[in-house]
JSON list of C-alpha atoms in Angstrom, two decimals:
[
{"chain": "A", "resi": 1, "resn": "MET", "atom": "CA", "xyz": [-2.32, 20.06, -6.17]},
{"chain": "A", "resi": 2, "resn": "ASN", "atom": "CA", "xyz": [-2.78, 20.49, -2.44]},
{"chain": "A", "resi": 3, "resn": "LEU", "atom": "CA", "xyz": [-0.26, 17.84, -1.49]},
{"chain": "A", "resi": 4, "resn": "TRP", "atom": "CA", "xyz": [-1.04, 17.83, 2.22]},
{"chain": "A", "resi": 5, "resn": "THR", "atom": "CA", "xyz": [-4.72, 16.93, 1.76]},
{"chain": "A", "resi": 6, "resn": "ASN", "atom": "CA", "xyz": [-4.53, 14.91, -1.46]},
{"chain": "A", "resi": 7, "resn": "ILE", "atom": "CA", "xyz": [-1.97, 12.47, -0.05]},
{"chain": "A", "resi": 8, "resn": "TRP", "atom": "CA", "xyz": [-4.71, 11.06, 2.20]},
{"chain": "A", "resi": 9, "resn": "PHE", "atom": "CA", "xyz": [-7.04, 9.92, -0.58]},
{"chain": "A", "resi": 10, "resn": "GLN", "atom": "CA", "xyz": [-5.03, 10.24, -3.81]},
{"chain": "A", "resi": 11, "resn": "PRO", "atom": "CA", "xyz": [-1.65, 8.91, -2.73]},
{"chain": "A", "resi": 12, "resn": "ARG", "atom": "CA", "xyz": [-0.50, 7.64, -6.12]},
{"chain": "A", "resi": 13, "resn": "GLN", "atom": "CA", "xyz": [-1.18, 10.90, -7.95]},
{"chain": "A", "resi": 14, "resn": "THR", "atom": "CA", "xyz": [0.21, 12.96, -5.10]},
{"chain": "A", "resi": 15, "resn": "ILE", "atom": "CA", "xyz": [3.50, 11.11, -4.69]},
{"chain": "A", "resi": 16, "resn": "GLN", "atom": "CA", "xyz": [3.97, 11.19, -8.46]},
{"chain": "A", "resi": 17, "resn": "GLU", "atom": "CA", "xyz": [3.53, 14.97, -8.40]},
{"chain": "A", "resi": 18, "resn": "ILE", "atom": "CA", "xyz": [6.10, 15.21, -5.60]},
{"chain": "A", "resi": 19, "resn": "ILE", "atom": "CA", "xyz": [8.79, 13.12, -7.30]},
{"chain": "A", "resi": 20, "resn": "ASP", "atom": "CA", "xyz": [8.16, 14.90, -10.61]},
{"chain": "A", "resi": 21, "resn": "THR", "atom": "CA", "xyz": [8.72, 18.33, -9.06]},
{"chain": "A", "resi": 22, "resn": "ASN", "atom": "CA", "xyz": [10.88, 18.03, -5.93]},
{"chain": "A", "resi": 23, "resn": "ALA", "atom": "CA", "xyz": [11.42, 14.59, -4.41]},
{"chain": "A", "resi": 24, "resn": "GLN", "atom": "CA", "xyz": [13.10, 16.12, -1.35]},
{"chain": "A", "resi": 25, "resn": "TYR", "atom": "CA", "xyz": [10.19, 18.40, -0.45]},
{"chain": "A", "resi": 26, "resn": "ALA", "atom": "CA", "xyz": [9.38, 18.14, 3.31]},
{"chain": "A", "resi": 27, "resn": "VAL", "atom": "CA", "xyz": [10.93, 14.65, 3.50]},
{"chain": "A", "resi": 28, "resn": "ILE", "atom": "CA", "xyz": [13.41, 15.44, 6.30]},
{"chain": "A", "resi": 29, "resn": "PRO", "atom": "CA", "xyz": [10.95, 17.15, 8.69]},
{"chain": "A", "resi": 30, "resn": "LEU", "atom": "CA", "xyz": [8.35, 14.43, 8.05]},
{"chain": "A", "resi": 31, "resn": "ALA", "atom": "CA", "xyz": [10.91, 11.74, 8.90]},
{"chain": "A", "resi": 32, "resn": "MET", "atom": "CA", "xyz": [11.84, 13.58, 12.10]},
{"chain": "A", "resi": 33, "resn": "LEU", "atom": "CA", "xyz": [8.20, 13.85, 13.18]},
{"chain": "A", "resi": 34, "resn": "TYR", "atom": "CA", "xyz": [7.64, 10.19, 12.36]},
{"chain": "A", "resi": 35, "resn": "GLY", "atom": "CA", "xyz": [10.62, 9.27, 14.53]},
{"chain": "A", "resi": 36, "resn": "ILE", "atom": "CA", "xyz": [9.22, 11.25, 17.48]},
{"chain": "A", "resi": 37, "resn": "TRP", "atom": "CA", "xyz": [5.83, 9.53, 17.06]},
{"chain": "A", "resi": 38, "resn": "ASP", "atom": "CA", "xyz": [7.48, 6.12, 16.85]},
{"chain": "A", "resi": 39, "resn": "VAL", "atom": "CA", "xyz": [9.59, 6.64, 19.99]},
{"chain": "A", "resi": 40, "resn": "LEU", "atom": "CA", "xyz": [6.61, 7.99, 21.96]},
{"chain": "A", "resi": 41, "resn": "THR", "atom": "CA", "xyz": [4.57, 4.96, 20.91]},
{"chain": "A", "resi": 42, "resn": "LYS", "atom": "CA", "xyz": [7.33, 2.59, 22.02]},
{"chain": "A", "resi": 43, "resn": "ALA", "atom": "CA", "xyz": [7.73, 4.49, 25.30]},
{"chain": "A", "resi": 44, "resn": "SER", "atom": "CA", "xyz": [4.03, 3.96, 26.00]},
{"chain": "A", "resi": 45, "resn": "ASN", "atom": "CA", "xyz": [4.09, 0.28, 25.05]},
{"chain": "A", "resi": 46, "resn": "LYS", "atom": "CA", "xyz": [7.16, -0.34, 27.23]},
{"chain": "A", "resi": 47, "resn": "GLU", "atom": "CA", "xyz": [5.66, 1.59, 30.17]},
{"chain": "A", "resi": 48, "resn": "MET", "atom": "CA", "xyz": [8.67, 3.88, 30.44]},
{"chain": "A", "resi": 49, "resn": "GLY", "atom": "CA", "xyz": [6.71, 6.08, 32.83]},
{"chain": "A", "resi": 50, "resn": "ASP", "atom": "CA", "xyz": [7.38, 3.52, 35.56]},
{"chain": "A", "resi": 51, "resn": "LYS", "atom": "CA", "xyz": [11.07, 4.51, 35.43]},
{"chain": "A", "resi": 52, "resn": "TYR", "atom": "CA", "xyz": [11.18, 8.09, 34.15]},
{"chain": "A", "resi": 53, "resn": "GLU", "atom": "CA", "xyz": [9.44, 11.41, 34.67]},
{"chain": "A", "resi": 54, "resn": "LEU", "atom": "CA", "xyz": [7.17, 12.74, 31.94]},
{"chain": "A", "resi": 55, "resn": "SER", "atom": "CA", "xyz": [9.57, 15.59, 31.08]},
{"chain": "A", "resi": 56, "resn": "ALA", "atom": "CA", "xyz": [12.44, 13.11, 30.63]},
{"chain": "A", "resi": 57, "resn": "ILE", "atom": "CA", "xyz": [10.32, 10.90, 28.37]},
{"chain": "A", "resi": 58, "resn": "LEU", "atom": "CA", "xyz": [9.26, 13.83, 26.17]},
{"chain": "A", "resi": 59, "resn": "PHE", "atom": "CA", "xyz": [12.79, 15.21, 25.92]},
{"chain": "A", "resi": 60, "resn": "GLY", "atom": "CA", "xyz": [14.26, 11.79, 25.18]},
{"chain": "A", "resi": 61, "resn": "ALA", "atom": "CA", "xyz": [11.55, 11.05, 22.60]},
{"chain": "A", "resi": 62, "resn": "THR", "atom": "CA", "xyz": [12.21, 14.34, 20.83]},
{"chain": "A", "resi": 63, "resn": "VAL", "atom": "CA", "xyz": [15.99, 13.93, 20.63]},
{"chain": "A", "resi": 64, "resn": "SER", "atom": "CA", "xyz": [16.13, 10.20, 19.94]},
{"chain": "A", "resi": 65, "resn": "GLY", "atom": "CA", "xyz": [13.06, 10.38, 17.71]},
{"chain": "A", "resi": 66, "resn": "ILE", "atom": "CA", "xyz": [14.66, 12.91, 15.39]},
{"chain": "A", "resi": 67, "resn": "ILE", "atom": "CA", "xyz": [17.81, 10.78, 15.12]},
{"chain": "A", "resi": 68, "resn": "CYS", "atom": "CA", "xyz": [15.92, 7.49, 14.68]},
{"chain": "A", "resi": 69, "resn": "GLY", "atom": "CA", "xyz": [13.55, 9.04, 12.16]},
{"chain": "A", "resi": 70, "resn": "LEU", "atom": "CA", "xyz": [16.42, 10.15, 9.95]},
{"chain": "A", "resi": 71, "resn": "ILE", "atom": "CA", "xyz": [18.19, 6.80, 10.27]},
{"chain": "A", "resi": 72, "resn": "THR", "atom": "CA", "xyz": [14.97, 4.97, 9.39]},
{"chain": "A", "resi": 73, "resn": "LEU", "atom": "CA", "xyz": [14.44, 7.24, 6.38]},
{"chain": "A", "resi": 74, "resn": "TYR", "atom": "CA", "xyz": [17.83, 6.59, 4.81]},
{"chain": "A", "resi": 75, "resn": "VAL", "atom": "CA", "xyz": [18.24, 2.93, 5.77]},
{"chain": "A", "resi": 76, "resn": "LEU", "atom": "CA", "xyz": [14.72, 2.04, 4.64]},
{"chain": "A", "resi": 77, "resn": "GLY", "atom": "CA", "xyz": [15.10, 3.96, 1.38]},
{"chain": "A", "resi": 78, "resn": "TRP", "atom": "CA", "xyz": [18.31, 2.07, 0.64]},
{"chain": "A", "resi": 79, "resn": "LEU", "atom": "CA", "xyz": [16.87, -1.34, 1.55]},
{"chain": "A", "resi": 80, "resn": "LEU", "atom": "CA", "xyz": [13.67, -0.73, -0.42]},
{"chain": "A", "resi": 81, "resn": "LYS", "atom": "CA", "xyz": [15.77, 0.15, -3.46]},
{"chain": "A", "resi": 82, "resn": "ILE", "atom": "CA", "xyz": [17.80, -3.08, -3.16]},
{"chain": "A", "resi": 83, "resn": "SER", "atom": "CA", "xyz": [14.85, -5.40, -2.49]},
{"chain": "A", "resi": 84, "resn": "GLY", "atom": "CA", "xyz": [12.68, -3.61, -5.03]},
{"chain": "A", "resi": 85, "resn": "SER", "atom": "CA", "xyz": [15.28, -4.08, -7.76]},
{"chain": "A", "resi": 86, "resn": "TRP", "atom": "CA", "xyz": [14.96, -7.84, -7.26]},
{"chain": "A", "resi": 87, "resn": "LEU", "atom": "CA", "xyz": [11.27, -7.52, -8.10]},
{"chain": "A", "resi": 88, "resn": "GLY", "atom": "CA", "xyz": [11.81, -5.29, -11.11]},
{"chain": "A", "resi": 89, "resn": "GLY", "atom": "CA", "xyz": [11.39, -1.93, -9.39]},
{"chain": "A", "resi": 90, "resn": "LYS", "atom": "CA", "xyz": [13.10, 1.09, -10.92]},
{"chain": "A", "resi": 91, "resn": "ALA", "atom": "CA", "xyz": [12.71, 3.74, -8.17]},
{"chain": "A", "resi": 92, "resn": "THR", "atom": "CA", "xyz": [15.71, 5.58, -6.78]},
{"chain": "A", "resi": 93, "resn": "ALA", "atom": "CA", "xyz": [16.44, 5.66, -3.05]},
{"chain": "A", "resi": 94, "resn": "GLU", "atom": "CA", "xyz": [15.48, 9.36, -3.09]},
{"chain": "A", "resi": 95, "resn": "HIS", "atom": "CA", "xyz": [12.04, 8.59, -4.52]},
{"chain": "A", "resi": 96, "resn": "LEU", "atom": "CA", "xyz": [11.52, 5.77, -2.04]},
{"chain": "A", "resi": 97, "resn": "ARG", "atom": "CA", "xyz": [12.44, 8.07, 0.85]},
{"chain": "A", "resi": 98, "resn": "ALA", "atom": "CA", "xyz": [9.76, 10.46, -0.38]},
{"chain": "A", "resi": 99, "resn": "ALA", "atom": "CA", "xyz": [7.25, 7.61, -0.67]},
{"chain": "A", "resi": 100, "resn": "PHE", "atom": "CA", "xyz": [7.93, 6.55, 2.92]},
{"chain": "A", "resi": 101, "resn": "ALA", "atom": "CA", "xyz": [7.92, 10.05, 4.44]},
{"chain": "A", "resi": 102, "resn": "TRP", "atom": "CA", "xyz": [4.72, 11.18, 2.72]},
{"chain": "A", "resi": 103, "resn": "GLY", "atom": "CA", "xyz": [3.01, 7.83, 3.21]},
{"chain": "A", "resi": 104, "resn": "VAL", "atom": "CA", "xyz": [3.28, 7.94, 7.00]},
{"chain": "A", "resi": 105, "resn": "ILE", "atom": "CA", "xyz": [1.63, 11.37, 7.34]},
{"chain": "A", "resi": 106, "resn": "PRO", "atom": "CA", "xyz": [-1.52, 9.90, 8.99]},
{"chain": "A", "resi": 107, "resn": "ALA", "atom": "CA", "xyz": [0.66, 8.36, 11.73]},
{"chain": "A", "resi": 108, "resn": "ILE", "atom": "CA", "xyz": [2.41, 11.70, 12.22]},
{"chain": "A", "resi": 109, "resn": "CYS", "atom": "CA", "xyz": [-0.98, 13.36, 12.59]},
{"chain": "A", "resi": 110, "resn": "THR", "atom": "CA", "xyz": [-1.60, 11.31, 15.74]},
{"chain": "A", "resi": 111, "resn": "LEU", "atom": "CA", "xyz": [1.08, 13.33, 17.55]},
{"chain": "A", "resi": 112, "resn": "PRO", "atom": "CA", "xyz": [-1.38, 16.05, 18.62]},
{"chain": "A", "resi": 113, "resn": "LEU", "atom": "CA", "xyz": [-3.62, 13.30, 20.01]},
{"chain": "A", "resi": 114, "resn": "CYS", "atom": "CA", "xyz": [-0.69, 12.05, 22.09]},
{"chain": "A", "resi": 115, "resn": "PHE", "atom": "CA", "xyz": [-0.40, 15.48, 23.67]},
{"chain": "A", "resi": 116, "resn": "VAL", "atom": "CA", "xyz": [-4.17, 15.57, 24.30]},
{"chain": "A", "resi": 117, "resn": "GLU", "atom": "CA", "xyz": [-3.75, 12.28, 26.17]},
{"chain": "A", "resi": 118, "resn": "ILE", "atom": "CA", "xyz": [-0.86, 13.75, 28.14]},
{"chain": "A", "resi": 119, "resn": "ALA", "atom": "CA", "xyz": [-2.94, 16.82, 29.01]},
{"chain": "A", "resi": 120, "resn": "LEU", "atom": "CA", "xyz": [-5.76, 14.56, 30.24]},
{"chain": "A", "resi": 121, "resn": "TYR", "atom": "CA", "xyz": [-3.80, 11.80, 31.96]},
{"chain": "A", "resi": 122, "resn": "GLY", "atom": "CA", "xyz": [-0.21, 12.97, 32.36]},
{"chain": "A", "resi": 123, "resn": "ASN", "atom": "CA", "xyz": [2.44, 10.32, 32.83]},
{"chain": "A", "resi": 124, "resn": "GLU", "atom": "CA", "xyz": [-0.19, 7.55, 33.03]},
{"chain": "A", "resi": 125, "resn": "ILE", "atom": "CA", "xyz": [-0.14, 6.97, 29.28]},
{"chain": "A", "resi": 126, "resn": "PHE", "atom": "CA", "xyz": [3.45, 5.78, 29.75]},
{"chain": "A", "resi": 127, "resn": "SER", "atom": "CA", "xyz": [2.86, 3.89, 33.02]},
{"chain": "A", "resi": 128, "resn": "SER", "atom": "CA", "xyz": [1.54, 0.54, 34.16]},
{"chain": "A", "resi": 129, "resn": "GLU", "atom": "CA", "xyz": [-0.55, 2.16, 36.90]},
{"chain": "A", "resi": 130, "resn": "THR", "atom": "CA", "xyz": [-3.46, 4.14, 35.44]},
{"chain": "A", "resi": 131, "resn": "PRO", "atom": "CA", "xyz": [-5.92, 5.32, 38.13]},
{"chain": "A", "resi": 132, "resn": "ALA", "atom": "CA", "xyz": [-7.03, 8.44, 36.18]},
{"chain": "A", "resi": 133, "resn": "ILE", "atom": "CA", "xyz": [-7.56, 6.46, 32.97]},
{"chain": "A", "resi": 134, "resn": "SER", "atom": "CA", "xyz": [-9.48, 3.79, 34.89]},
{"chain": "A", "resi": 135, "resn": "ALA", "atom": "CA", "xyz": [-11.69, 6.46, 36.46]},
{"chain": "A", "resi": 136, "resn": "ASN", "atom": "CA", "xyz": [-12.48, 8.06, 33.09]},
{"chain": "A", "resi": 137, "resn": "PRO", "atom": "CA", "xyz": [-11.54, 5.60, 30.32]},
{"chain": "A", "resi": 138, "resn": "ILE", "atom": "CA", "xyz": [-13.87, 6.64, 27.48]},
{"chain": "A", "resi": 139, "resn": "PRO", "atom": "CA", "xyz": [-11.86, 9.65, 26.17]},
{"chain": "A", "resi": 140, "resn": "PHE", "atom": "CA", "xyz": [-8.66, 7.61, 26.34]},
{"chain": "A", "resi": 141, "resn": "PHE", "atom": "CA", "xyz": [-10.04, 4.69, 24.35]},
{"chain": "A", "resi": 142, "resn": "VAL", "atom": "CA", "xyz": [-11.65, 7.01, 21.79]},
{"chain": "A", "resi": 143, "resn": "LEU", "atom": "CA", "xyz": [-8.29, 8.72, 21.24]},
{"chain": "A", "resi": 144, "resn": "LEU", "atom": "CA", "xyz": [-6.55, 5.33, 21.13]},
{"chain": "A", "resi": 145, "resn": "ALA", "atom": "CA", "xyz": [-9.00, 4.05, 18.49]},
{"chain": "A", "resi": 146, "resn": "ILE", "atom": "CA", "xyz": [-8.43, 7.13, 16.32]},
{"chain": "A", "resi": 147, "resn": "GLN", "atom": "CA", "xyz": [-4.66, 6.71, 16.64]},
{"chain": "A", "resi": 148, "resn": "PHE", "atom": "CA", "xyz": [-4.91, 3.04, 15.69]},
{"chain": "A", "resi": 149, "resn": "LEU", "atom": "CA", "xyz": [-7.00, 3.78, 12.59]},
{"chain": "A", "resi": 150, "resn": "LEU", "atom": "CA", "xyz": [-4.65, 6.55, 11.47]},
{"chain": "A", "resi": 151, "resn": "ALA", "atom": "CA", "xyz": [-1.61, 4.29, 11.95]},
{"chain": "A", "resi": 152, "resn": "CYS", "atom": "CA", "xyz": [-3.30, 1.60, 9.84]},
{"chain": "A", "resi": 153, "resn": "TRP", "atom": "CA", "xyz": [-4.13, 4.14, 7.13]},
{"chain": "A", "resi": 154, "resn": "ALA", "atom": "CA", "xyz": [-0.51, 5.29, 7.19]},
{"chain": "A", "resi": 155, "resn": "SER", "atom": "CA", "xyz": [0.61, 1.74, 6.36]},
{"chain": "A", "resi": 156, "resn": "VAL", "atom": "CA", "xyz": [-1.83, 1.58, 3.44]},
{"chain": "A", "resi": 157, "resn": "LEU", "atom": "CA", "xyz": [-0.70, 4.95, 2.09]},
{"chain": "A", "resi": 158, "resn": "MET", "atom": "CA", "xyz": [2.96, 4.06, 2.43]},
{"chain": "A", "resi": 159, "resn": "PHE", "atom": "CA", "xyz": [2.50, 0.86, 0.42]},
{"chain": "A", "resi": 160, "resn": "MET", "atom": "CA", "xyz": [0.53, 2.74, -2.24]},
{"chain": "A", "resi": 161, "resn": "CYS", "atom": "CA", "xyz": [3.25, 5.40, -2.50]},
{"chain": "A", "resi": 162, "resn": "ILE", "atom": "CA", "xyz": [5.95, 2.72, -2.77]},
{"chain": "A", "resi": 163, "resn": "ALA", "atom": "CA", "xyz": [3.86, 0.96, -5.42]},
{"chain": "A", "resi": 164, "resn": "GLN", "atom": "CA", "xyz": [3.59, 4.15, -7.47]},
{"chain": "A", "resi": 165, "resn": "VAL", "atom": "CA", "xyz": [7.27, 5.07, -7.50]},
{"chain": "A", "resi": 166, "resn": "GLN", "atom": "CA", "xyz": [8.34, 1.46, -8.13]},
{"chain": "A", "resi": 167, "resn": "GLY", "atom": "CA", "xyz": [5.70, 0.77, -10.78]},
{"chain": "A", "resi": 168, "resn": "PHE", "atom": "CA", "xyz": [4.27, -2.04, -8.64]},
{"chain": "A", "resi": 169, "resn": "SER", "atom": "CA", "xyz": [0.86, -3.26, -7.61]},
{"chain": "A", "resi": 170, "resn": "PHE", "atom": "CA", "xyz": [-0.17, -2.67, -3.99]},
{"chain": "A", "resi": 171, "resn": "TRP", "atom": "CA", "xyz": [0.58, -6.27, -3.02]},
{"chain": "A", "resi": 172, "resn": "LYS", "atom": "CA", "xyz": [3.94, -6.27, -4.77]},
{"chain": "A", "resi": 173, "resn": "ALA", "atom": "CA", "xyz": [4.83, -3.13, -2.80]},
{"chain": "A", "resi": 174, "resn": "ILE", "atom": "CA", "xyz": [4.09, -5.03, 0.41]},
{"chain": "A", "resi": 175, "resn": "GLY", "atom": "CA", "xyz": [6.46, -7.75, -0.80]},
{"chain": "A", "resi": 176, "resn": "ASN", "atom": "CA", "xyz": [9.08, -5.06, -1.50]},
{"chain": "A", "resi": 177, "resn": "PHE", "atom": "CA", "xyz": [8.72, -3.82, 2.09]},
{"chain": "A", "resi": 178, "resn": "LEU", "atom": "CA", "xyz": [8.83, -7.30, 3.62]},
{"chain": "A", "resi": 179, "resn": "LEU", "atom": "CA", "xyz": [11.99, -8.15, 1.68]},
{"chain": "A", "resi": 180, "resn": "ALA", "atom": "CA", "xyz": [13.55, -4.92, 2.97]},
{"chain": "A", "resi": 181, "resn": "ALA", "atom": "CA", "xyz": [12.61, -5.94, 6.51]},
{"chain": "A", "resi": 182, "resn": "VAL", "atom": "CA", "xyz": [14.29, -9.33, 5.97]},
{"chain": "A", "resi": 183, "resn": "LEU", "atom": "CA", "xyz": [17.43, -7.59, 4.71]},
{"chain": "A", "resi": 184, "resn": "PHE", "atom": "CA", "xyz": [17.45, -5.42, 7.82]},
{"chain": "A", "resi": 185, "resn": "VAL", "atom": "CA", "xyz": [16.98, -8.32, 10.25]},
{"chain": "A", "resi": 186, "resn": "ALA", "atom": "CA", "xyz": [19.29, -10.80, 8.50]},
{"chain": "A", "resi": 187, "resn": "PRO", "atom": "CA", "xyz": [22.65, -9.35, 9.68]},
{"chain": "A", "resi": 188, "resn": "PHE", "atom": "CA", "xyz": [21.45, -9.31, 13.30]},
{"chain": "A", "resi": 189, "resn": "PHE", "atom": "CA", "xyz": [20.25, -12.90, 12.98]},
{"chain": "A", "resi": 190, "resn": "VAL", "atom": "CA", "xyz": [23.60, -14.01, 11.53]},
{"chain": "A", "resi": 191, "resn": "LEU", "atom": "CA", "xyz": [25.47, -12.11, 14.26]},
{"chain": "A", "resi": 192, "resn": "ALA", "atom": "CA", "xyz": [23.33, -13.75, 16.94]},
{"chain": "A", "resi": 193, "resn": "MET", "atom": "CA", "xyz": [24.05, -17.18, 15.46]},
{"chain": "A", "resi": 194, "resn": "ILE", "atom": "CA", "xyz": [27.80, -16.48, 15.39]},
{"chain": "A", "resi": 195, "resn": "LEU", "atom": "CA", "xyz": [27.80, -15.26, 19.00]},
{"chain": "A", "resi": 196, "resn": "SER", "atom": "CA", "xyz": [25.74, -18.28, 20.03]},
{"chain": "A", "resi": 197, "resn": "GLY", "atom": "CA", "xyz": [28.32, -20.53, 18.39]},
{"chain": "A", "resi": 198, "resn": "PHE", "atom": "CA", "xyz": [31.16, -18.88, 20.32]},
{"chain": "A", "resi": 199, "resn": "ARG", "atom": "CA", "xyz": [29.31, -19.35, 23.61]},
{"chain": "A", "resi": 200, "resn": "ASN", "atom": "CA", "xyz": [28.86, -23.03, 22.90]}
]
């Protein structure tokens, strides 16, 4: 199988082939690239260009993205295993890490588009003031639409990959992910409540 092309349209068969042969294949570099994409996206949404130079944003996104991508990979794999077991899932954390890393490939593929935007508009894609984008908005919004569609497709593929390794339906895989998100947020919520009680 050509894993890199088949994952886009045959995610269940592809992720099964991966976990049957080598569940660790390309997982670490994919997680790192996902982390860089995620941090760059957050930097744009938070308009970090108003505070920092473009070079600082790109360097920070690369370093912190690699770290955050690896943390996300292992924490999410662990939480998906726990929450999935409550629903009858049998996948190991290793298989769930593979499902996540390979599922988000479409989002990772938007990274080159980010650099096209930077080449066209520079620091403006991270800033609140956008004179160049306002003067020539069509290429920017076309690139943005492609990125949005790829990010949405990444979510679909990730849920399908989780469903395959867990032996779930697509919708049950979404439930597995949402339960994992609750497990992640719950300690912070409890901590906030405790701190709030001390302040009162």
